[in-house]
Amino acid sequence: MIVITNKGHAQSPIRSSLTEAGCTLFDYSEVDQVNKLEIDRVIIFSGMGDYDRSIVTKTANSLRDDITVGWWLGDLRKPEEHLHRHSLQNVDYMFVPSLNWIDKYREYVSNVHHIPQSGYSYNTDKYKYSRCDELDCIFIGNPASTPAGCWHDNRRTLLSEFHKCSRMGVIHGEMDTRAQSYIYNNVPISISITWPDSICYSSNRLYNILAAGGVAFQNYIPGLEKMFVNHEHLVWYKHQKEIPELVDHYLKNTNLIENIRINAKKLYQDKHTGTCRVNDINNIMSGKTASYSHYVK
């Protein structure tokens, strides 16, 4: 499958998963090269930082008219903030990572489908981290919260709860932390926090944890049960007050942690690799299936 994206960030986890899926990656600036290929379908993948109002639509509109174009949003962005209706004439399909955003995007493109994020596991023998034995819980990412009602407005509050009941570490400022797979695999609990105004969604942080065989503690988001089985593939909590008891329970029962590690990695390999995502997108765009096919139920 041909994927047009920002090749300058080709080593980020989600883009690495596309390469692993056998996709050929082109940069937004290489549309002329893509037009010379004998192809009938193209995916444009936009991740965080690629949401300029014109870069993706300009790329799509520069492709040959006989190419079916799918735009996969690798992260949530409100359509009214980065789209213009009149500029989407050459986008045939939109793939969005949250179920409750489908109708928002159908105002711009008629064919909109749910495709979750993906992840990637780095070689843990090559990239290591020396402080794993000092930690019970780890969060990799920006610990700061945004203003109420915005992205990540729940982040600082939830991290504070983990900090009060465990030896918690935060790694921030290393966007593509190469040691993340080693960390997730060697620290008992890996924290994944999702914006609450979403359904069946998580950032690729959750999938990176699964890919590494980590144990994700995830705040509950409606629809999460369509993707995972609680206490089998991860641990979710519906209220902040549940965190201390759950952390204590799992730190005292390491056999439960090991079981989740095994189940999480197997689920990732079966349902959440870049290949799984690309196959679903390809099948939807070619008319072989009508929707995403990797829910657990």
Coordinates of C-alpha atoms in Angstrom, one line a residue:
M1 CA 0.0 0.0 0.0
I2 CA 1.2 3.5 -0.8
V3 CA 1.2 5.9 2.2
I4 CA 1.8 9.6 1.9
T5 CA 2.9 11.1 5.2
N6 CA 5.7 13.2 6.7
K7 CA 8.7 11.1 6.1
G8 CA 10.8 13.4 8.3
H9 CA 9.2 11.6 11.3
A10 CA 9.3 8.2 9.8
Q11 CA 10.8 6.6 12.9
S12 CA 7.9 7.6 15.2
P13 CA 6.1 4.5 16.5
I14 CA 3.0 4.7 14.4
R15 CA 4.9 5.4 11.2
S16 CA 7.3 2.6 12.0
S17 CA 4.3 0.3 12.2
L18 CA 3.3 1.4 8.7
T19 CA 6.8 0.5 7.4
E20 CA 6.5 -2.8 9.2
A21 CA 3.2 -3.4 7.5
G22 CA 5.0 -3.3 4.1
C23 CA 3.8 0.2 3.1
T24 CA 5.9 2.4 0.9
L25 CA 6.1 5.8 2.4
F26 CA 6.2 9.0 0.4
D27 CA 6.5 12.6 1.7
Y28 CA 3.8 15.1 1.1
S29 CA 6.2 16.8 -1.3
E30 CA 6.5 13.7 -3.5
V31 CA 3.0 13.6 -5.0
D32 CA 4.4 13.8 -8.6
Q33 CA 6.3 10.5 -8.0
V34 CA 3.2 8.8 -6.7
N35 CA 1.2 9.9 -9.7
K36 CA 3.6 8.0 -11.9
L37 CA 2.9 4.7 -10.2
E38 CA 0.4 2.2 -11.5
I39 CA -1.9 2.3 -8.4
D40 CA -5.5 2.8 -7.7
R41 CA -5.5 3.6 -3.9
V42 CA -3.5 5.8 -1.6
I43 CA -3.6 6.4 2.1
I44 CA -2.6 9.8 3.4
F45 CA -1.6 9.5 7.1
S46 CA -1.5 12.6 9.2
G47 CA -0.1 12.4 12.7
M48 CA 0.3 15.0 15.4
G49 CA 2.0 18.0 13.9
D50 CA 0.7 17.4 10.4
Y51 CA -2.5 19.4 10.8
D52 CA -1.8 22.4 8.7
R53 CA -5.0 23.6 7.1
S54 CA -3.7 22.9 3.6
I55 CA -0.9 20.4 3.6
V56 CA -3.0 17.2 3.4
T57 CA -5.8 18.6 1.3
K58 CA -3.3 20.1 -1.1
T59 CA -1.6 16.7 -1.4
A60 CA -4.9 14.9 -2.0
N61 CA -6.0 17.4 -4.6
S62 CA -2.7 17.0 -6.4
L63 CA -3.2 13.2 -6.9
R64 CA -4.6 11.7 -10.2
D65 CA -8.4 11.7 -10.4
D66 CA -8.4 7.9 -10.9
I67 CA -6.7 7.3 -7.5
T68 CA -9.0 6.6 -4.6
V69 CA -7.8 8.6 -1.7
G70 CA -8.2 7.7 2.0
W71 CA -7.1 10.1 4.8
W72 CA -6.2 8.3 8.1
L73 CA -6.2 10.7 11.0
G74 CA -3.5 9.4 13.4
D75 CA -4.7 11.7 16.1
L76 CA -7.8 13.5 17.1
R77 CA -8.4 17.0 15.7
K78 CA -11.6 18.9 15.5
P79 CA -12.5 19.1 11.8
E80 CA -13.6 22.7 12.0
E81 CA -10.1 23.6 13.1
H82 CA -8.2 22.2 10.2
L83 CA -10.7 21.5 7.3
H84 CA -12.5 23.5 4.7
R85 CA -15.5 21.9 3.0
H86 CA -14.6 23.3 -0.4
S87 CA -11.0 21.9 -0.3
L88 CA -11.8 18.2 0.2
Q89 CA -13.0 17.4 -3.4
N90 CA -10.4 14.7 -3.9
V91 CA -10.7 12.9 -0.5
D92 CA -12.9 9.8 -0.8
Y93 CA -12.6 8.2 2.6
M94 CA -11.8 9.5 6.1
F95 CA -10.6 7.2 8.8
V96 CA -10.9 8.6 12.4
P97 CA -9.7 7.1 15.7
S98 CA -12.8 7.9 17.8
L99 CA -16.3 6.6 17.2
N100 CA -18.0 9.7 18.3
W101 CA -16.1 11.8 15.7
I102 CA -17.5 9.9 12.7
D103 CA -20.6 12.2 12.3
K104 CA -18.4 15.3 12.8
Y105 CA -16.3 14.3 9.7
R106 CA -19.3 13.1 7.7
E107 CA -20.2 16.8 7.3
Y108 CA -17.0 17.0 5.1
V109 CA -16.6 13.6 3.6
S110 CA -19.5 11.0 3.1
N111 CA -17.4 7.9 3.7
V112 CA -16.0 8.0 7.2
H113 CA -15.0 4.9 9.2
H114 CA -13.5 4.1 12.6
I115 CA -9.8 3.1 12.5
P116 CA -8.0 3.2 15.9
Q117 CA -4.4 4.2 16.4
S118 CA -1.6 1.6 16.2
G119 CA 1.7 1.2 17.9
Y120 CA 5.2 -0.2 17.6
S121 CA 7.7 -2.2 19.7
Y122 CA 11.3 -1.1 19.5
N123 CA 14.0 -3.7 19.9
T124 CA 14.4 -4.0 23.7
D125 CA 17.9 -5.5 23.5
K126 CA 19.2 -2.4 21.7
Y127 CA 17.5 0.3 23.7
K128 CA 17.5 0.1 27.5
Y129 CA 16.8 2.3 30.6
S130 CA 18.7 1.9 33.8
R131 CA 16.0 3.1 36.3
C132 CA 13.3 0.5 35.8
D133 CA 14.0 -1.3 39.1
E134 CA 13.4 2.0 41.0
L135 CA 9.8 2.4 39.6
D136 CA 6.4 0.9 40.1
C137 CA 4.6 3.0 37.5
I138 CA 5.8 5.0 34.4
F139 CA 4.2 7.6 32.3
I140 CA 6.0 8.6 29.0
G141 CA 4.8 11.9 27.7
N142 CA 4.0 15.5 28.8
P143 CA 2.6 15.4 32.4
A144 CA 1.0 18.8 32.1
S145 CA -2.8 19.2 31.8
T146 CA -4.5 21.6 29.4
P147 CA -7.3 24.0 30.3
A148 CA -10.6 22.4 31.2
G149 CA -12.5 21.0 28.2
C150 CA -9.3 20.7 26.1
W151 CA -7.0 17.9 25.2
H152 CA -5.5 16.1 28.2
D153 CA -7.3 18.2 30.8
N154 CA -7.4 15.1 33.1
R155 CA -3.7 14.3 32.8
R156 CA -2.2 16.0 35.9
T157 CA -5.0 15.0 38.2
L158 CA -4.7 11.3 37.3
L159 CA -0.9 11.3 37.4
S160 CA -1.0 12.9 40.9
E161 CA -3.1 10.0 42.1
F162 CA -0.5 7.4 40.8
H163 CA 2.2 9.5 42.4
K164 CA 0.6 9.4 45.8
C165 CA 0.3 5.6 45.9
S166 CA 3.4 4.4 44.1
R167 CA 7.0 5.1 43.0
M168 CA 6.0 6.8 39.8
G169 CA 8.3 8.1 37.1
V170 CA 7.7 10.5 34.2
I171 CA 9.7 10.7 31.0
H172 CA 9.1 13.9 29.1
G173 CA 10.8 15.7 26.3
E174 CA 11.9 12.6 24.3
M175 CA 9.2 12.4 21.6
D176 CA 10.5 9.2 20.1
T177 CA 11.8 7.5 23.2
R178 CA 13.7 4.6 21.8
A179 CA 13.8 2.8 25.2
Q180 CA 10.0 2.9 25.6
S181 CA 9.5 -0.8 24.8
Y182 CA 12.1 -1.8 27.3
I183 CA 10.6 0.5 29.9
Y184 CA 7.0 -0.7 29.4
N185 CA 8.2 -4.3 29.5
N186 CA 10.2 -3.9 32.7
V187 CA 8.2 -1.4 34.9
P188 CA 5.2 -3.2 36.5
I189 CA 2.6 -0.6 35.5
S190 CA 2.5 1.7 32.5
I191 CA 0.1 4.6 32.6
S192 CA -2.0 5.5 29.6
I193 CA -4.4 8.5 29.9
T194 CA -7.0 9.3 27.3
W195 CA -9.0 12.5 26.8
P196 CA -12.4 11.8 28.3
D197 CA -14.5 13.3 25.3
S198 CA -14.0 10.3 23.1
I199 CA -15.4 6.8 22.4
C200 CA -13.4 3.7 21.7
Y201 CA -10.2 5.9 21.4
S202 CA -6.8 6.0 22.8
S203 CA -3.5 7.6 21.7
N204 CA -0.9 5.3 20.3
R205 CA 0.7 5.3 23.8
L206 CA -1.7 2.5 24.8
Y207 CA -0.8 0.4 21.7
N208 CA 2.9 1.0 22.3
I209 CA 2.4 -0.4 25.8
L210 CA 0.6 -3.5 24.4
A211 CA 3.2 -4.0 21.7
A212 CA 6.0 -4.1 24.3
G213 CA 4.1 -6.6 26.5
G214 CA 3.4 -3.9 29.1
V215 CA 0.6 -3.6 31.6
A216 CA -1.5 -0.5 30.8
F217 CA -3.5 1.2 33.4
Q218 CA -6.1 3.2 31.4
N219 CA -8.8 5.6 32.5
Y220 CA -12.1 4.1 31.2
I221 CA -13.5 5.6 27.9
P222 CA -16.9 4.5 26.6
G223 CA -16.4 1.7 24.1
L224 CA -13.1 0.5 25.6
E225 CA -14.7 -2.9 26.1
K226 CA -15.1 -3.2 22.3
M227 CA -11.3 -3.2 22.0
F228 CA -10.1 -4.9 25.2
V229 CA -11.1 -7.2 28.1
N230 CA -10.5 -5.6 31.5
H231 CA -7.9 -7.3 33.7
E232 CA -7.0 -9.5 30.8
H233 CA -5.4 -7.2 28.2
L234 CA -5.1 -4.1 30.5
V235 CA -6.5 -2.6 33.6
W236 CA -9.0 0.2 33.4
Y237 CA -10.6 2.3 36.1
K238 CA -13.8 4.4 35.9
H239 CA -13.0 6.7 38.9
Q240 CA -9.9 8.3 40.2
K241 CA -10.5 6.9 43.6
E242 CA -10.0 3.3 42.3
I243 CA -6.4 3.9 41.4
P244 CA -4.6 3.3 44.8
E245 CA -6.4 0.0 45.4
L246 CA -5.8 -1.3 41.9
V247 CA -2.1 -0.3 42.0
D248 CA -1.7 -2.0 45.4
H249 CA -3.5 -5.2 44.2
Y250 CA -1.3 -5.6 41.1
L251 CA 2.0 -4.8 42.8
K252 CA 1.3 -7.4 45.4
N253 CA 0.2 -10.0 42.8
T254 CA 3.0 -10.1 40.2
N255 CA 1.5 -13.3 38.6
L256 CA -1.4 -11.1 37.4
I257 CA 1.0 -8.6 35.9
E258 CA 2.8 -11.4 34.0
N259 CA -0.6 -12.8 32.7
I260 CA -1.6 -9.4 31.4
R261 CA 1.8 -8.9 29.7
I262 CA 1.4 -12.2 27.8
N263 CA -2.3 -11.4 26.8
A264 CA -1.5 -7.8 25.9
K265 CA 1.3 -8.7 23.5
K266 CA -0.8 -11.4 21.9
L267 CA -3.8 -9.1 21.4
Y268 CA -1.5 -6.5 19.9
Q269 CA 0.0 -9.0 17.4
D270 CA -3.5 -10.3 16.5
K271 CA -5.5 -7.1 16.2
H272 CA -3.5 -3.9 16.6
T273 CA -0.3 -4.0 14.4
G274 CA 0.2 -1.6 11.5
T275 CA -0.6 -4.5 9.2
C276 CA -4.0 -5.0 10.8
R277 CA -4.8 -1.3 10.4
V278 CA -3.6 -1.1 6.8
N279 CA -5.5 -4.2 5.9
D280 CA -8.7 -2.9 7.3
I281 CA -8.3 0.4 5.5
N282 CA -7.4 -1.3 2.2
N283 CA -10.4 -3.7 2.5
I284 CA -12.8 -0.8 3.2
M285 CA -11.5 1.3 0.3
S286 CA -11.7 -1.7 -2.1
G287 CA -15.2 -2.6 -1.0
K288 CA -14.3 -6.0 0.6
T289 CA -15.7 -5.0 4.0
A290 CA -17.8 -2.2 5.4
S291 CA -16.1 -1.4 8.6
Y292 CA -13.2 -2.0 11.0
S293 CA -12.9 -5.7 11.9
H294 CA -10.7 -6.0 14.9
Y295 CA -13.0 -5.4 17.9
V296 CA -12.9 -8.1 20.5
K297 CA -16.7 -8.1 20.6

